[in-house]
């Protein structure tokens, strides 16, 4: 056992004395040491129930003959961090989570790990750590929130953000806004739509790193506790068979995950996180692969914010496995990939059934023949930009309009809520990329304000930052290269015409090459917004959004 390096032999007598201080018995010294990474805290609604999940995992590990030991991982609530400097600290935690988990796992020589994440950066951070540490590992999330009910209709956090725009446009009263506040988030769990947290928990299942139901069983269901116990038991089987994350997270597994991503209509953030996780696993995913996968993968689900269904509905319809079973009708998945069940994908989904064709469209009747995400290219985004096209209304699939240029999110919000954005405009928010932000803030406030004020079908937004999974509309993020390194988005001027053509994957600034060349000569890099602390170190090391915003290591090129 790996843990023998801290438990067995004369040289380890000092180590055993410290285990004695923990209350270990001689019997426990002879058993596998299983680390449980708990992201429990009391500030994130998606994590407030994780203590119960962790306790269930502990029971499962102990029942199967292991010795469970819990250590923490941090997590940020993107909703609470939204719209102020706190959002600069969201994406950057992904690397802190991966690094700190690596440190704990290697320092204490755990034989295997159970990861218990839930919200946005916590899931990819721990998947990155799993690939890096590469001891047998399984995931069990805290589970999604139940949808709220406001005036008789199911609602979620994106509805709340949009309600602010409606209130500003005098479409809601104080009393109605208060009703939204009290009702949209009724339970613990990751917010109830197909936002980033639920996207990544579903994709964990598709990758093969979580058991069936990991992405969809609601946080408040007792099924979630049973799932956690089974995960605790299953880690002992993975240890026995020596099945490790890099055995599971292969190139074929990532292609499966991308395919499921397209069918589910996941958050655009998945195109930051999947490349970063793959990078740690020694697999290269380039953003353009998204279009290749999307062209052959129909979009089968329209969960909030794209449609009126929620995670609880997907769970009742058969969950991720039912979606995967639909995809096998066109042989879109590699069924031979090994998973954390010890079985192949094909064996896992053999008996899966689509129980609600209104929630999971049959392959013969998709929402669209192409997938939920698209990568755009052009002179405004030479490397790429990402859009959740499943959440774009048909009339905005092709759009041309004048640029309304803002150098930070706050200025854009002030203009939107101040009534200065009009039908047809293309809002450009720049210097919010990985380096320029720093931290690549999410732009849920601007997109929600646009939707709430009734402009969602006529106004587009473009940024070198990113959009929340709760955003909808023609919202194009991750524009690369970013403004801070002199990307073309830095050269856009007020009133320039911008063309968006999502079906043709084009994002064009309709300005001549000669004019752009003159602007480039006049452009000068801006002084960093933050020069100390973690964000300054992050800005110095982070790579481009189209590379997953991973941190460079010695010997790697930075962009």
XYZ file of C-alpha atoms in Angstrom:
559
model
C 0.000 0.000 0.000
C 1.104 3.538 -0.773
C 0.327 4.536 2.816
C 2.924 2.053 4.090
C 5.432 4.821 3.403
C 4.017 6.571 6.475
C 2.827 3.535 8.457
C 5.117 0.510 8.065
C 8.723 -0.204 9.062
C 11.174 0.952 11.728
C 11.844 4.258 9.992
C 8.126 5.047 10.207
C 7.940 4.686 13.998
C 7.803 8.491 14.411
C 4.987 8.596 11.848
C 3.053 5.926 13.738
C 3.398 7.917 16.930
C 1.540 10.733 15.203
C -1.131 8.337 13.968
C -1.448 7.189 17.577
C -2.108 10.828 18.440
C -5.022 10.665 16.023
C -6.430 7.666 17.858
C -5.491 5.057 15.263
C -5.632 1.432 16.378
C -3.167 -1.250 15.316
C -5.934 -2.700 13.154
C -6.399 0.606 11.309
C -2.642 0.861 10.701
C -2.915 -2.245 8.517
C -5.804 -0.987 6.381
C -5.791 1.341 3.343
C -5.791 5.048 4.164
C -8.550 6.787 2.176
C -8.595 10.571 1.891
C -11.990 12.243 1.665
C -11.726 15.736 0.224
C -14.588 17.719 1.727
C -15.586 21.063 0.257
C -18.072 21.712 3.064
C -18.462 25.293 4.219
C -21.146 27.537 5.653
C -21.106 30.316 3.042
C -21.927 28.398 -0.167
C -25.508 27.055 -0.450
C -24.249 24.247 -2.660
C -21.872 23.132 0.087
C -23.838 23.537 3.288
C -25.068 19.906 3.106
C -21.728 18.368 2.200
C -20.967 17.467 5.814
C -23.779 14.901 5.569
C -22.463 13.618 2.227
C -18.983 13.253 3.705
C -20.294 11.343 6.708
C -22.075 8.939 4.353
C -18.853 8.479 2.365
C -16.990 7.765 5.612
C -19.497 5.050 6.455
C -19.137 3.496 3.015
C -15.346 3.464 3.188
C -15.372 1.936 6.669
C -17.961 -0.687 5.678
C -15.722 -1.754 2.793
C -12.587 -2.030 4.954
C -10.815 1.298 4.547
C -9.795 3.966 7.050
C -11.394 7.297 6.026
C -9.741 10.597 6.865
C -11.265 13.948 5.865
C -9.427 17.070 4.754
C -10.842 20.294 3.250
C -11.029 22.058 -0.069
C -12.145 25.677 -0.451
C -15.102 26.752 -2.572
C -16.515 30.107 -3.706
C -20.208 30.788 -4.344
C -20.215 32.417 -7.764
C -23.648 33.902 -7.149
C -22.518 35.751 -4.023
C -19.227 36.717 -5.707
C -21.017 38.015 -8.825
C -20.827 41.618 -9.950
C -18.015 42.949 -7.745
C -14.314 42.332 -7.103
C -15.160 38.969 -5.534
C -15.711 37.462 -8.975
C -12.015 37.979 -9.711
C -11.457 35.302 -7.064
C -13.706 32.620 -8.548
C -11.872 31.013 -11.491
C -8.530 31.427 -9.732
C -9.657 29.094 -6.932
C -9.666 26.203 -9.386
C -5.875 26.124 -9.256
C -5.713 26.709 -5.509
C -8.032 23.732 -5.026
C -5.973 21.503 -7.319
C -2.671 22.573 -5.758
C -3.749 22.268 -2.139
C -5.351 18.863 -2.721
C -2.177 17.635 -4.403
C -0.163 18.848 -1.422
C -2.374 17.078 1.110
C -2.599 13.835 -0.835
C 1.132 13.566 -1.531
C 2.235 14.703 1.933
C 0.131 12.077 3.701
C 0.450 9.273 1.133
C -3.236 8.367 0.860
C -3.909 5.095 -0.915
C -7.040 6.444 -2.599
C -9.297 9.500 -2.601
C -12.994 10.335 -2.582
C -13.672 13.851 -3.825
C -16.799 15.617 -2.524
C -17.232 18.859 -4.514
C -20.282 20.708 -5.778
C -20.014 24.259 -7.066
C -18.401 25.851 -10.059
C -14.591 25.761 -9.698
C -14.561 23.131 -6.990
C -15.455 20.307 -9.394
C -12.852 21.007 -12.111
C -10.225 21.864 -9.484
C -10.631 18.460 -7.859
C -10.755 16.682 -11.235
C -7.466 18.400 -12.103
C -6.037 17.239 -8.780
C -7.280 13.685 -9.379
C -5.503 13.503 -12.726
C -2.339 14.968 -11.239
C -2.174 12.748 -8.126
C -3.351 9.634 -10.001
C -4.279 7.335 -7.144
C -7.658 5.542 -7.318
C -10.289 8.270 -7.024
C -14.055 8.605 -7.173
C -16.338 11.657 -7.069
C -19.656 12.252 -5.346
C -21.091 15.756 -5.514
C -23.330 17.582 -3.061
C -26.161 17.553 -5.611
C -28.358 20.182 -7.286
C -30.846 22.519 -5.638
C -34.562 22.027 -6.161
C -36.175 24.625 -8.401
C -37.990 27.461 -6.711
C -41.659 28.264 -7.293
C -42.599 31.893 -7.876
C -46.198 32.756 -8.710
C -46.871 29.138 -9.646
C -43.917 28.703 -12.005
C -40.596 26.956 -11.517
C -37.759 29.433 -11.208
C -34.020 29.481 -10.475
C -31.161 31.867 -9.726
C -30.993 33.121 -13.333
C -34.629 34.227 -12.945
C -33.551 36.250 -9.892
C -30.788 38.056 -11.751
C -33.134 38.776 -14.647
C -35.747 40.070 -12.190
C -33.337 42.885 -11.318
C -33.435 44.010 -14.949
C -37.229 43.713 -14.985
C -37.450 45.787 -11.817
C -35.186 48.461 -13.322
C -37.424 48.516 -16.398
C -40.444 48.996 -14.075
C -41.861 45.585 -14.976
C -41.779 44.330 -11.375
C -42.864 45.954 -8.130
C -40.914 45.945 -4.861
C -43.248 43.256 -3.570
C -42.739 41.065 -6.635
C -38.950 41.418 -6.462
C -39.090 40.400 -2.796
C -41.163 37.348 -3.737
C -38.410 36.265 -6.145
C -35.762 36.787 -3.468
C -37.571 34.531 -1.030
C -38.549 31.783 -3.450
C -35.993 31.174 -6.241
C -33.411 29.337 -4.106
C -35.480 27.144 -1.763
C -32.967 24.498 -0.657
C -29.302 23.684 -0.311
C -27.512 22.426 -3.425
C -25.911 23.762 -6.588
C -28.298 26.168 -8.358
C -31.083 24.301 -10.106
C -30.419 24.986 -13.806
C -27.792 23.637 -16.185
C -25.301 26.161 -14.888
C -21.571 25.508 -14.474
C -21.747 23.468 -11.263
C -24.376 21.082 -12.560
C -22.710 20.973 -15.979
C -19.450 19.840 -14.430
C -21.097 17.341 -12.081
C -22.932 15.808 -15.048
C -19.731 15.759 -17.100
C -17.936 14.056 -14.196
C -20.469 11.268 -14.631
C -19.960 11.235 -18.412
C -16.171 11.133 -17.964
C -16.554 8.040 -15.814
C -15.352 9.587 -12.537
C -18.735 9.583 -10.734
C -21.460 6.995 -10.217
C -24.881 7.207 -11.881
C -26.841 10.116 -10.437
C -23.779 12.117 -9.423
C -24.893 15.064 -11.545
C -28.646 14.960 -11.069
C -29.904 13.504 -7.755
C -31.147 16.544 -5.797
C -29.143 17.557 -2.761
C -32.085 17.068 -0.412
C -32.926 13.511 -1.537
C -31.890 10.578 0.647
C -30.775 8.929 -2.597
C -27.837 11.351 -2.444
C -26.733 9.821 0.884
C -27.043 6.311 -0.535
C -24.980 7.403 -3.535
C -22.302 8.725 -1.164
C -22.181 5.442 0.750
C -21.839 3.515 -2.501
C -19.029 5.852 -3.607
C -17.242 5.164 -0.312
C -17.589 1.431 -0.853
C -16.651 1.623 -4.525
C -13.355 3.395 -3.850
C -12.161 0.244 -2.106
C -12.961 -1.763 -5.229
C -11.096 0.740 -7.416
C -8.131 0.416 -5.063
C -8.299 -3.377 -5.249
C -8.340 -3.254 -9.069
C -5.833 -0.363 -9.158
C -8.051 1.645 -11.523
C -6.716 5.197 -11.531
C -7.942 8.539 -12.897
C -5.633 8.449 -15.886
C -6.969 4.989 -16.750
C -10.455 6.523 -16.821
C -9.838 10.051 -18.128
C -8.474 9.064 -21.535
C -8.813 10.937 -24.815
C -11.867 8.820 -25.679
C -13.427 9.628 -22.296
C -12.988 13.366 -22.877
C -14.589 13.020 -26.314
C -17.517 11.268 -24.619
C -17.760 14.128 -22.137
C -17.710 16.733 -24.924
C -20.439 14.834 -26.735
C -22.629 14.694 -23.627
C -21.839 18.395 -23.072
C -23.317 19.200 -26.489
C -26.393 17.044 -25.935
C -27.124 18.537 -22.496
C -26.440 22.149 -23.477
C -23.883 22.722 -20.732
C -22.321 25.968 -19.579
C -19.703 27.670 -21.768
C -17.397 27.317 -18.758
C -17.067 23.642 -19.620
C -14.845 24.779 -22.479
C -12.480 26.301 -19.917
C -12.564 23.352 -17.553
C -12.474 20.280 -19.797
C -9.252 21.448 -21.543
C -7.684 22.215 -18.137
C -8.605 18.796 -16.713
C -7.405 17.091 -19.881
C -4.138 19.010 -19.647
C -3.512 17.482 -16.218
C -4.348 14.032 -17.600
C -1.873 14.399 -20.458
C -4.629 14.787 -23.082
C -4.908 17.766 -25.425
C -8.338 19.259 -26.093
C -8.369 22.191 -28.392
C -11.377 24.474 -28.423
C -11.983 23.919 -32.134
C -12.776 20.274 -31.354
C -16.010 21.639 -29.881
C -17.282 22.466 -33.361
C -16.359 19.055 -34.722
C -18.228 17.345 -31.891
C -21.128 19.789 -32.088
C -21.663 19.239 -35.805
C -22.399 15.557 -35.228
C -24.161 15.805 -31.855
C -27.809 16.872 -31.534
C -28.905 19.042 -28.625
C -31.418 17.015 -26.610
C -31.998 19.119 -23.477
C -33.081 22.681 -22.809
C -32.657 23.039 -19.071
C -32.757 26.471 -17.438
C -31.717 29.023 -18.558
C -32.251 27.669 -22.089
C -35.685 26.247 -21.301
C -38.312 25.552 -18.631
C -36.876 22.328 -17.161
C -34.539 21.895 -14.194
C -32.082 19.397 -12.754
C -34.778 17.609 -10.766
C -36.632 17.043 -14.065
C -33.515 15.619 -15.722
C -33.081 13.288 -12.760
C -36.655 12.006 -13.034
C -36.236 11.585 -16.793
C -33.376 9.130 -16.308
C -30.399 11.418 -15.746
C -27.120 11.561 -17.602
C -27.171 7.856 -18.429
C -30.500 8.282 -20.267
C -28.981 11.091 -22.345
C -25.970 8.903 -23.099
C -28.249 6.026 -24.100
C -29.988 8.302 -26.630
C -26.591 9.214 -28.096
C -25.786 5.554 -28.745
C -28.506 5.503 -31.403
C -26.008 7.268 -33.689
C -22.915 5.575 -32.227
C -21.746 8.915 -30.838
C -20.012 7.506 -27.739
C -17.066 5.222 -27.149
C -18.678 2.480 -25.084
C -15.441 0.700 -24.216
C -14.057 3.350 -21.847
C -13.494 2.036 -18.316
C -15.212 3.989 -15.528
C -15.203 4.292 -11.745
C -17.808 1.530 -11.570
C -15.119 -0.888 -12.734
C -17.282 -1.431 -15.809
C -17.317 0.148 -19.248
C -19.559 2.976 -20.389
C -21.549 0.481 -22.442
C -22.137 -1.754 -19.444
C -23.120 1.218 -17.274
C -25.802 2.552 -19.619
C -27.100 -0.755 -20.974
C -30.362 -0.577 -19.020
C -30.793 3.210 -19.029
C -34.111 4.535 -20.334
C -35.432 7.938 -21.331
C -38.458 8.319 -19.070
C -39.576 11.758 -20.262
C -39.144 12.744 -23.934
C -40.164 16.306 -23.074
C -37.106 16.718 -20.827
C -34.695 14.561 -22.834
C -35.652 14.807 -26.480
C -35.254 11.495 -28.357
C -32.437 11.538 -30.868
C -35.051 11.494 -33.642
C -36.572 14.755 -32.372
C -33.769 16.991 -31.045
C -33.973 20.683 -30.259
C -31.328 21.084 -32.960
C -29.161 18.801 -35.048
C -26.078 20.489 -33.648
C -24.815 20.696 -30.081
C -25.269 23.272 -27.346
C -21.910 25.072 -27.672
C -20.013 26.621 -30.572
C -16.537 28.059 -30.980
C -16.377 31.195 -33.127
C -13.372 32.534 -35.020
C -12.603 35.601 -37.079
C -10.563 38.779 -36.968
C -12.152 39.710 -33.615
C -11.315 36.310 -32.123
C -8.353 34.847 -34.033
C -7.999 32.033 -31.487
C -11.635 31.581 -30.454
C -14.753 32.755 -28.670
C -17.370 30.474 -27.099
C -21.166 30.780 -27.195
C -23.925 28.621 -25.709
C -25.943 28.515 -28.891
C -28.673 26.367 -27.367
C -29.587 29.436 -25.264
C -29.593 31.875 -28.227
C -32.921 32.842 -29.796
C -33.157 32.096 -33.555
C -33.215 35.767 -34.567
C -29.807 36.343 -32.935
C -27.999 33.446 -34.595
C -26.852 35.968 -37.197
C -26.532 39.554 -36.039
C -24.742 42.704 -37.110
C -24.680 45.858 -35.023
C -22.655 48.758 -33.647
C -20.115 48.131 -30.897
C -20.767 49.666 -27.491
C -17.355 49.412 -25.835
C -16.628 49.131 -22.104
C -13.320 48.436 -20.387
C -14.850 46.777 -17.329
C -18.060 45.071 -16.268
C -19.172 47.856 -13.936
C -19.250 50.453 -16.740
C -21.294 48.119 -18.934
C -23.814 47.448 -16.151
C -24.228 51.172 -15.523
C -24.949 51.764 -19.208
C -27.417 48.875 -19.460
C -29.378 49.788 -16.349
C -29.167 53.468 -17.322
C -31.051 52.799 -20.542
C -28.080 53.601 -22.789
C -28.067 50.270 -24.647
C -30.504 49.963 -27.533
C -31.884 47.325 -29.851
C -29.244 46.040 -32.275
C -26.240 47.020 -30.159
C -23.265 44.720 -29.579
C -21.942 45.275 -26.066
C -18.180 44.666 -25.841
C -16.700 44.203 -22.356
C -12.916 43.889 -22.426
C -9.884 43.833 -20.125
C -11.737 41.188 -18.128
C -9.748 38.175 -19.393
C -7.557 35.815 -17.360
C -4.701 38.331 -17.255
C -6.564 41.575 -17.752
C -9.219 41.050 -15.075
C -7.308 39.443 -13.610
C -9.351 36.331 -12.998
C -11.726 36.277 -16.001
C -14.918 37.380 -14.274
C -18.305 35.951 -15.186
C -20.763 38.392 -16.725
C -24.116 37.182 -15.394
C -25.181 40.646 -14.290
C -24.943 42.231 -17.783
C -26.625 39.310 -19.558
C -29.400 39.140 -16.972
C -29.952 42.899 -17.098
C -30.205 42.742 -20.895
C -32.728 39.878 -20.697
C -34.697 41.449 -17.873
C -35.044 44.730 -19.737
C -36.473 42.960 -22.771
C -33.410 43.285 -25.011
C -32.364 39.626 -25.026
C -33.549 39.031 -28.581
C -31.900 42.131 -30.049
C -28.637 42.828 -28.162
C -25.430 40.735 -28.191
C -22.598 40.713 -25.651
C -18.957 39.915 -26.341
C -16.171 39.664 -23.751
C -12.691 38.327 -23.136
C -14.094 37.389 -19.741
C -16.664 34.645 -19.425
C -20.358 34.122 -18.970
C -22.148 32.234 -16.237
C -23.920 29.014 -17.098
C -27.000 30.957 -15.984
C -26.538 33.445 -18.845
C -28.667 33.219 -21.953
C -28.767 35.076 -25.234
C -26.088 35.892 -27.807
C -23.352 36.014 -25.171
C -19.910 35.272 -26.581
C -17.133 34.817 -24.041
C -13.519 33.653 -23.783
C -12.572 35.885 -26.740
C -8.905 35.124 -27.354
C -6.371 36.650 -27.478
C -7.642 38.888 -24.692
C -7.359 42.668 -24.639
C -4.613 42.713 -21.999
C -2.161 41.021 -24.386
C -3.178 43.137 -27.380
C -5.856 40.892 -28.860
C -8.056 42.501 -31.522
C -10.824 43.051 -28.962
C -8.542 45.788 -27.546
C -8.747 47.633 -30.882
C -12.541 47.896 -31.116
C -13.871 51.451 -31.054
C -17.334 52.772 -30.244
C -19.644 52.401 -33.242
C -17.565 49.834 -35.159
C -19.784 47.284 -36.875
C -19.504 43.721 -35.572
C -20.845 40.626 -37.334
C -21.851 37.513 -35.398
C -22.684 34.412 -37.445
C -23.084 31.452 -35.122
C -24.050 28.842 -37.765
C -20.880 29.721 -39.700
C -18.765 30.056 -36.510
C -17.754 33.623 -37.397
C -17.011 36.656 -35.237
C -15.871 39.598 -37.356
C -14.950 43.203 -36.675
C -16.013 44.974 -39.899
C -13.022 47.288 -40.018
C -10.323 47.178 -42.693
C -6.952 45.589 -42.055
C -5.305 48.952 -42.716
C -7.325 50.708 -40.005
C -6.687 47.893 -37.548
C -2.952 48.074 -38.279
C -2.930 51.800 -37.426
C -4.849 51.168 -34.228
C -2.424 48.449 -33.248
C 0.530 50.797 -33.618
C -1.195 53.237 -31.283
C -2.211 50.606 -28.710
C -0.240 50.384 -25.472
C -0.482 47.714 -22.766
C -2.334 48.838 -19.661
C -0.881 48.823 -16.206
C -2.011 45.776 -14.219
C -5.168 46.410 -12.201
C -3.772 44.428 -9.265
C -0.082 44.275 -8.375
C 0.028 42.259 -5.165
C -1.382 39.122 -3.577
C -2.570 35.945 -5.246
C -4.221 37.664 -8.215
C -0.930 39.300 -9.216
C 0.823 35.929 -9.171
C -2.096 34.381 -11.068
C -1.987 37.068 -13.780
C 1.721 36.450 -14.264
C 1.266 32.706 -14.774
C -2.111 32.244 -16.452
C -2.410 31.327 -20.121
C -5.120 32.210 -22.608
C -8.790 31.345 -22.212
C -8.695 29.220 -25.348
C -6.087 27.055 -23.579
C -8.338 26.534 -20.568
C -6.676 29.386 -18.628
C -4.249 26.893 -17.121
C -1.194 28.137 -15.275
C 2.094 27.781 -17.069
C 4.850 25.702 -15.530
C 8.610 26.043 -16.118
C 9.440 25.157 -19.687
C 5.961 25.987 -21.036
C 5.244 29.031 -23.153
C 2.922 31.678 -21.801
C 0.641 33.733 -24.021
